[in-house]
Coordinates of C-alpha atoms and ligand atoms in Angstrom, one line a residue:
X1 CA 115.3 87.4 79.2
X2 CA 111.8 88.6 80.1
X3 CA 111.6 89.5 83.7
X4 CA 108.5 89.0 85.8
X5 CA 108.7 92.6 87.0
X6 CA 111.2 95.0 85.6
X7 CA 111.7 98.0 88.0
X8 CA 114.8 99.2 86.1
X9 CA 112.8 100.2 83.0
X10 CA 110.5 102.4 85.2
X11 CA 113.4 104.0 87.2
X12 CA 115.3 105.0 84.0
X13 CA 112.1 106.7 82.7
X14 CA 111.8 109.0 85.8
X15 CA 115.4 109.0 87.1
X16 CA 115.9 112.8 87.1
X17 CA 112.7 113.6 89.0
X18 CA 113.4 110.8 91.5
X19 CA 117.0 111.7 92.1
X20 CA 116.0 115.4 92.6
X21 CA 113.2 114.5 95.0
X22 CA 115.6 112.3 97.1
X23 CA 118.3 115.0 97.0
X24 CA 115.9 117.6 98.4
X25 CA 114.9 115.4 101.3
X26 CA 118.6 114.8 102.2
X27 CA 119.3 118.5 102.0
X28 CA 116.4 119.3 104.2
X29 CA 117.5 116.7 106.8
X30 CA 113.8 116.4 107.7
X31 CA 113.3 112.7 107.5
X32 CA 110.2 111.9 109.5
X33 CA 106.6 113.2 109.2
X34 CA 107.4 116.3 107.2
X35 CA 106.0 118.1 104.1
X36 CA 106.3 115.1 101.7
X37 CA 104.3 112.7 103.9
X38 CA 101.7 115.4 104.4
X39 CA 101.4 116.3 100.7
X40 CA 101.5 112.7 99.6
X41 CA 98.7 111.9 102.0
X42 CA 96.6 114.7 100.4
X43 CA 97.5 113.7 96.9
X44 CA 96.8 110.0 97.4
X45 CA 93.4 110.7 99.1
X46 CA 92.4 112.9 96.1
X47 CA 93.6 110.2 93.7
X48 CA 91.2 107.8 95.5
X49 CA 88.5 110.5 95.6
X50 CA 88.4 110.2 99.4
X51 CA 88.8 112.6 102.2
X52 CA 91.5 111.2 104.5
X53 CA 94.7 109.3 104.2
X54 CA 97.4 108.3 106.7
X55 CA 100.9 107.2 105.5
X56 CA 102.4 104.2 107.3
X57 CA 105.5 102.0 106.9
X58 CA 103.8 99.0 105.1
X59 CA 100.6 97.6 103.8
X60 CA 100.7 95.1 106.7
X61 CA 100.8 98.0 109.2
X62 CA 98.0 99.7 107.4
X63 CA 95.7 96.7 107.9
X64 CA 96.8 96.2 111.5
X65 CA 96.0 99.9 112.5
X66 CA 92.7 99.9 110.5
X67 CA 91.6 96.9 112.5
X68 CA 92.7 98.5 115.8
X69 CA 91.0 101.8 115.0
X70 CA 87.8 99.9 114.3
X71 CA 88.0 98.4 117.8
X72 CA 88.9 94.9 116.7
X73 CA 90.7 93.1 119.5
X74 CA 91.2 89.9 121.5
X75 CA 88.8 87.1 120.8
X76 CA 87.0 89.0 117.9
X77 CA 86.6 87.3 114.5
X78 CA 87.5 88.8 111.1
X79 CA 86.3 87.2 107.9
X80 CA 88.7 87.1 104.9
X81 CA 89.5 84.7 102.1
X82 CA 91.7 81.6 102.0
X83 CA 93.3 83.0 98.8
X84 CA 95.3 86.0 99.8
X85 CA 98.8 87.1 100.8
X86 CA 99.5 86.0 104.4
X87 CA 99.9 89.6 105.6
X88 CA 96.1 90.0 105.6
X89 CA 95.8 87.3 108.3
X90 CA 98.9 88.4 110.1
X91 CA 97.3 91.8 110.6
X92 CA 94.3 90.1 112.1
X93 CA 96.6 88.1 114.4
X94 CA 98.4 91.3 115.5
X95 CA 95.1 92.8 116.6
X96 CA 94.5 89.7 118.7
X97 CA 91.6 88.5 116.6
X98 CA 90.9 85.2 114.8
X99 CA 90.7 84.8 111.0
X100 CA 87.6 83.2 109.7
X101 CA 88.3 82.1 106.1
X102 CA 85.9 81.6 103.3
X103 CA 86.3 80.4 99.7
X104 CA 86.7 82.5 96.5
X105 CA 84.5 83.1 93.5
X106 CA 85.6 80.8 90.6
X107 CA 85.8 83.7 88.0
X108 CA 87.4 86.6 90.0
X109 CA 89.5 84.6 92.6
X110 CA 88.0 87.1 95.2
X111 CA 85.9 86.6 98.3
X112 CA 82.7 84.9 97.4
X113 CA 79.8 87.0 98.9
X114 CA 77.5 83.9 98.8
X115 CA 79.8 82.2 101.3
X116 CA 80.0 85.3 103.6
X117 CA 76.9 85.2 105.7
X118 CA 77.5 81.6 106.9
X119 CA 80.9 82.7 108.3
X120 CA 79.4 85.5 110.3
X121 CA 79.0 84.9 114.1
X122 CA 78.2 87.0 117.1
X123 CA 81.9 87.7 117.5
X124 CA 82.5 88.9 113.9
X125 CA 83.8 92.5 114.1
X126 CA 85.1 93.1 110.6
X127 CA 85.4 91.7 107.0
X128 CA 88.5 92.1 105.0
X129 CA 87.8 91.6 101.3
X130 CA 91.0 91.5 99.2
X131 CA 91.1 93.0 95.8
X132 CA 93.4 90.3 94.6
X133 CA 95.6 90.7 91.5
X134 CA 94.1 94.2 91.0
X135 CA 90.4 93.4 90.5
X136 CA 87.9 94.6 93.2
X137 CA 86.0 92.0 95.2
X138 CA 82.3 92.3 95.0
X139 CA 82.1 95.1 97.6
X140 CA 78.5 96.1 96.8
X141 CA 77.2 92.7 97.8
X142 CA 79.7 92.4 100.7
X143 CA 78.5 95.8 102.1
X144 CA 74.9 94.7 102.1
X145 CA 75.7 91.7 104.3
X146 CA 78.1 93.8 106.5
X147 CA 75.4 96.5 107.0
X148 CA 72.7 93.9 107.9
X149 CA 75.0 92.5 110.7
X150 CA 76.6 95.9 111.6
X151 CA 80.2 94.7 110.8
X152 CA 83.1 96.9 109.6
X153 CA 84.5 96.5 106.1
X154 CA 88.2 97.1 105.6
X155 CA 89.4 96.7 102.0
X156 CA 92.8 95.1 101.4
X157 CA 93.6 97.2 98.4
X158 CA 97.3 96.4 98.5
X159 CA 97.3 95.2 94.9
X160 CA 94.6 97.5 93.6
X161 CA 95.7 101.2 93.5
X162 CA 93.2 103.0 91.2
X163 CA 90.9 100.0 90.6
X164 CA 87.2 100.7 90.3
X165 CA 83.9 99.0 91.3
X166 CA 80.6 100.3 89.8
X167 CA 82.5 103.5 88.7
X168 CA 84.0 104.3 92.1
X169 CA 87.7 104.0 92.8
X170 CA 88.7 101.7 95.7
X171 CA 88.1 101.9 98.6
X172 CA 84.4 101.6 97.9
X173 CA 83.2 100.9 101.4
X174 CA 84.9 103.9 103.0
X175 CA 88.1 102.2 104.3
X176 CA 91.0 100.9 102.2
X177 CA 94.6 99.8 103.0
X178 CA 97.3 100.1 100.4
X179 CA 100.9 98.8 100.1
X180 CA 103.8 100.6 98.4
X181 CA 106.1 97.6 98.4
X182 CA 108.4 98.1 95.4
X183 CA 106.7 95.7 93.1
X184 CA 103.2 97.0 93.7
X185 CA 101.4 99.2 91.1
X186 CA 102.6 102.2 93.1
X187 CA 105.8 101.2 94.6
X188 CA 108.3 102.9 96.9
X189 CA 112.0 102.3 96.9
X190 CA 111.7 100.6 100.2
X191 CA 108.6 100.0 102.4
X192 CA 105.4 102.0 102.6
X193 CA 101.6 101.8 103.1
X194 CA 98.5 104.0 103.5
X195 CA 95.1 103.9 105.1
X196 CA 92.5 105.8 103.1
X197 CA 89.1 106.7 104.6
X198 CA 86.1 109.1 104.7
X199 CA 86.0 109.2 108.5
X200 CA 87.7 111.9 110.4
X201 CA 87.7 110.3 113.9
X202 CA 89.0 107.1 112.5
X203 CA 91.8 109.1 110.6
X204 CA 92.8 110.9 113.8
X205 CA 93.1 107.7 115.7
X206 CA 95.3 106.2 113.0
X207 CA 97.5 109.3 113.1
X208 CA 98.1 108.8 116.8
X209 CA 98.6 105.0 116.5
X210 CA 101.3 105.2 113.8
X211 CA 103.3 107.7 115.9
X212 CA 103.6 106.2 119.4
X213 CA 100.0 107.0 120.3
X214 CA 100.7 110.8 120.3
X215 CA 97.8 113.1 119.8
X216 CA 100.1 116.2 120.5
X217 CA 103.8 116.4 121.1
X218 CA 104.5 114.4 124.3
X219 CA 100.8 113.6 124.9
X220 CA 100.4 109.9 124.5
X221 CA 96.7 109.0 124.5
X222 CA 97.3 105.4 123.4
X223 CA 100.1 102.8 123.5
X224 CA 100.9 103.2 119.8
X225 CA 103.5 102.0 117.3
X226 CA 106.4 103.3 115.3
X227 CA 104.7 102.7 111.9
X228 CA 105.6 106.1 110.3
X229 CA 106.1 106.5 106.5
X230 CA 109.5 108.0 105.8
X231 CA 109.9 111.3 104.0
X232 CA 112.3 109.8 101.4
X233 CA 109.7 107.2 100.4
X234 CA 106.9 109.8 100.4
X235 CA 109.0 112.1 98.1
X236 CA 109.5 109.2 95.7
X237 CA 105.9 108.2 95.8
X238 CA 104.8 111.7 95.0
X239 CA 106.8 111.6 91.8
X240 CA 105.5 108.2 90.9
X241 CA 101.8 109.0 91.7
X242 CA 101.9 111.6 88.8
X243 CA 102.5 108.7 86.4
X244 CA 100.1 106.1 88.0
X245 CA 97.1 106.6 85.7
X246 CA 99.3 106.3 82.6
X247 CA 101.0 103.2 84.0
X248 CA 97.6 101.6 84.8
X249 CA 96.5 102.2 81.2
X250 CA 99.7 100.5 80.0
X251 CA 99.0 97.5 82.3
X252 CA 95.4 97.3 81.0
X253 CA 96.6 97.5 77.4
X254 CA 99.1 94.7 78.1
X255 CA 96.4 92.5 79.6
X256 CA 94.2 93.0 76.6
X257 CA 97.1 92.0 74.3
X258 CA 97.6 88.8 76.4
X259 CA 93.9 88.1 76.2
X260 CA 93.9 88.4 72.4
X261 CA 97.1 86.4 71.9
X262 CA 96.0 83.6 74.2
X263 CA 92.4 83.4 72.9
X264 CA 91.4 79.8 72.1
X265 CA 94.2 78.3 74.1
X266 CA 93.5 75.6 76.7
X267 CA 94.3 78.0 79.6
X268 CA 92.0 80.2 81.6
X269 CA 92.7 84.0 81.2
X270 CA 91.5 86.6 83.7
X271 CA 87.8 87.6 83.7
X272 CA 87.2 91.3 84.3
X273 CA 83.7 91.9 85.6
X274 CA 81.6 94.5 83.7
X275 CA 81.2 96.5 86.9
X276 CA 84.9 96.5 87.7
X277 CA 88.0 98.2 86.4
X278 CA 90.9 95.8 86.9
X279 CA 94.4 97.3 87.3
X280 CA 96.3 94.1 86.6
X281 CA 98.9 94.1 89.4
X282 CA 99.2 90.5 88.3
X283 CA 98.1 88.8 85.1
X284 CA 97.2 85.3 86.3
X285 CA 96.2 82.4 84.1
X286 CA 95.2 78.8 85.0
X287 CA 96.8 75.8 83.4
X288 CA 96.4 72.1 84.1
X289 CA 100.2 71.4 84.0
X290 CA 101.2 74.6 85.8
X291 CA 104.6 73.4 87.0
X292 CA 105.6 72.0 83.6
X293 CA 104.4 75.2 81.8
X294 CA 106.4 77.3 84.2
X295 CA 109.5 75.2 83.5
X296 CA 108.9 75.4 79.8
X297 CA 108.7 79.3 80.0
X298 CA 111.8 79.4 82.2
X299 CA 113.7 77.4 79.5
X300 CA 112.7 80.2 77.1
X301 CA 114.1 82.8 79.5
X302 CA 110.6 83.9 80.7
X303 CA 110.1 84.5 84.4
X304 CA 106.8 83.6 86.0
X305 CA 105.4 83.6 89.6
X306 CA 102.7 81.8 91.6
X307 CA 100.3 84.0 93.8
X308 CA 99.9 82.0 95.9
X309 CA 100.9 78.3 95.9
X310 CA 99.5 77.5 99.3
X311 CA 96.2 78.8 100.6
X312 CA 96.3 80.3 104.1
X313 CA 94.6 77.4 105.9
X314 CA 97.2 75.0 104.6
X315 CA 100.1 77.1 105.9
X316 CA 101.7 75.8 109.1
X317 CA 101.5 79.3 110.7
X318 CA 97.7 79.1 110.5
X319 CA 97.2 75.4 111.2
X320 CA 95.8 76.4 114.6
X321 CA 92.7 77.7 112.9
X322 CA 91.7 74.0 112.5
X323 CA 90.8 74.0 108.8
X324 CA 91.4 70.8 106.9
X325 CA 92.5 70.1 103.3
X326 CA 89.3 70.1 101.2
X327 CA 87.8 73.0 103.3
X328 CA 88.0 75.5 100.5
X329 CA 87.9 73.5 97.2
X330 CA 88.0 76.5 94.8
X331 CA 91.0 78.1 96.5
X332 CA 92.8 74.7 96.8
X333 CA 92.3 73.7 93.2
X334 CA 93.4 77.1 91.9
X335 CA 96.5 77.1 94.0
X336 CA 97.7 74.1 91.9
X337 CA 96.8 75.7 88.5
X338 CA 97.5 79.5 88.7
X339 CA 100.5 81.0 87.0
X340 CA 101.4 84.8 87.0
X341 CA 102.8 85.9 83.6
X342 CA 105.2 88.8 83.3
X343 CA 103.3 92.0 83.9
X344 CA 104.5 95.6 84.3
X345 CA 103.7 98.8 82.4
X346 CA 106.8 98.9 80.2
X347 CA 106.3 95.3 78.9
X348 CA 106.4 95.5 75.0
X349 CA 104.0 94.0 72.5
X350 CA 107.0 91.9 71.2
X351 CA 107.6 90.5 74.7
X352 CA 103.9 89.6 75.2
X353 CA 103.9 88.0 71.8
X354 CA 106.9 85.9 72.7
X355 CA 105.3 84.8 76.0
X356 CA 102.0 83.9 74.3
X357 CA 103.7 82.0 71.5
X358 CA 105.8 80.1 74.0
X359 CA 102.6 79.1 75.8
X360 CA 101.0 78.0 72.6
X361 CA 104.0 75.9 71.7
X362 CA 103.8 74.2 75.1
X363 CA 100.1 73.4 74.8
X364 CA 100.6 71.9 71.3
Ligands
LIG1 C1 101.5 93.3 99.5 C2 100.3 92.9 100.2 C3 100.1 93.1 101.6 C4 101.2 93.7 102.5 O1 101.8 94.8 102.1 P1 103.3 95.1 102.6 O2 103.5 96.5 102.2 O3 104.2 94.1 101.9 O4 103.3 94.9 104.1 C5 98.9 92.8 102.1 N1 97.9 92.2 101.4 C6 98.1 92.0 100.1 C7 97.0 91.4 99.3 C8 99.3 92.3 99.5 O5 99.5 92.0 98.1

């Protein structure tokens, strides 16, 4: 059986360090906003080559608070793409704002900057480009448009820890939101998230928002939230962060092997832009008979996934936005064709070869 994501292989490789780190937190009985959260924030900010970083309880909370701290509220509009995980739009909804969706670029599956300007209105307060599957969106071009219209950019980097755009690690624009959901490239053993920025005032607001609006003990400047990252998760993430660069290299090596072994097949493999470093949270191909291919692979004990089978505008939860089928042709066509192959650092060359050979057999 080849799993889609194998978290066991990773745990067994770092078991002693993880168990020790958890044990120390239990012994300290300091579970909330202690040394591990503080140190992990510093370490993750340095990893991103940024100044500030605030730990929260999920990637969704990170996006929600980043929007609030940028002043996004009721009746404002936020532009994002039709091809993302629903949490991007949920965060916009939590802030009281409206999602304005645009279509994706055919080669990267990310926000198409050419479609961006037309979606900007007088009410647009922010743009959330999503670095989907681990490849940065075209932030350089998106920033030019954002600057011209004086709109905030908040990068949804929940799938892109350590990805690079024109030689700079994400976030490129100054604000990025990360998720530490267990299956993400840097995953907790529970929930977690982070907002990384280069803006001190913004960072201070976020610190208050995540902890009941407190600026000092018992001084509540805002109506905030209980969105705190837990010490146990931060202690685990500190251990795992030390391995992240190596795990990213392993993912990239696996992607290269897939590319080589699938070359010449009648399926589309990922395109990595020259100016990007893709971190392959997911290895997504496109095939005409996606469903049958997935069933064929399943019959050979190979797990696959689809990210995501329904674009946001065709989900019932977002039907009120008023978009119709046919509104975002690239995202809609791709939703029927995309298939995510097994991808995790510990995947072996033998396993990749078995998956690739099974795909070739199907296409014959
Ligand atoms: C995982 C993810 C989120 C949400 O993160 P959680 O930690 O699960 O709340 C948001 N956006 C994208 C693109 C994601 O992949």
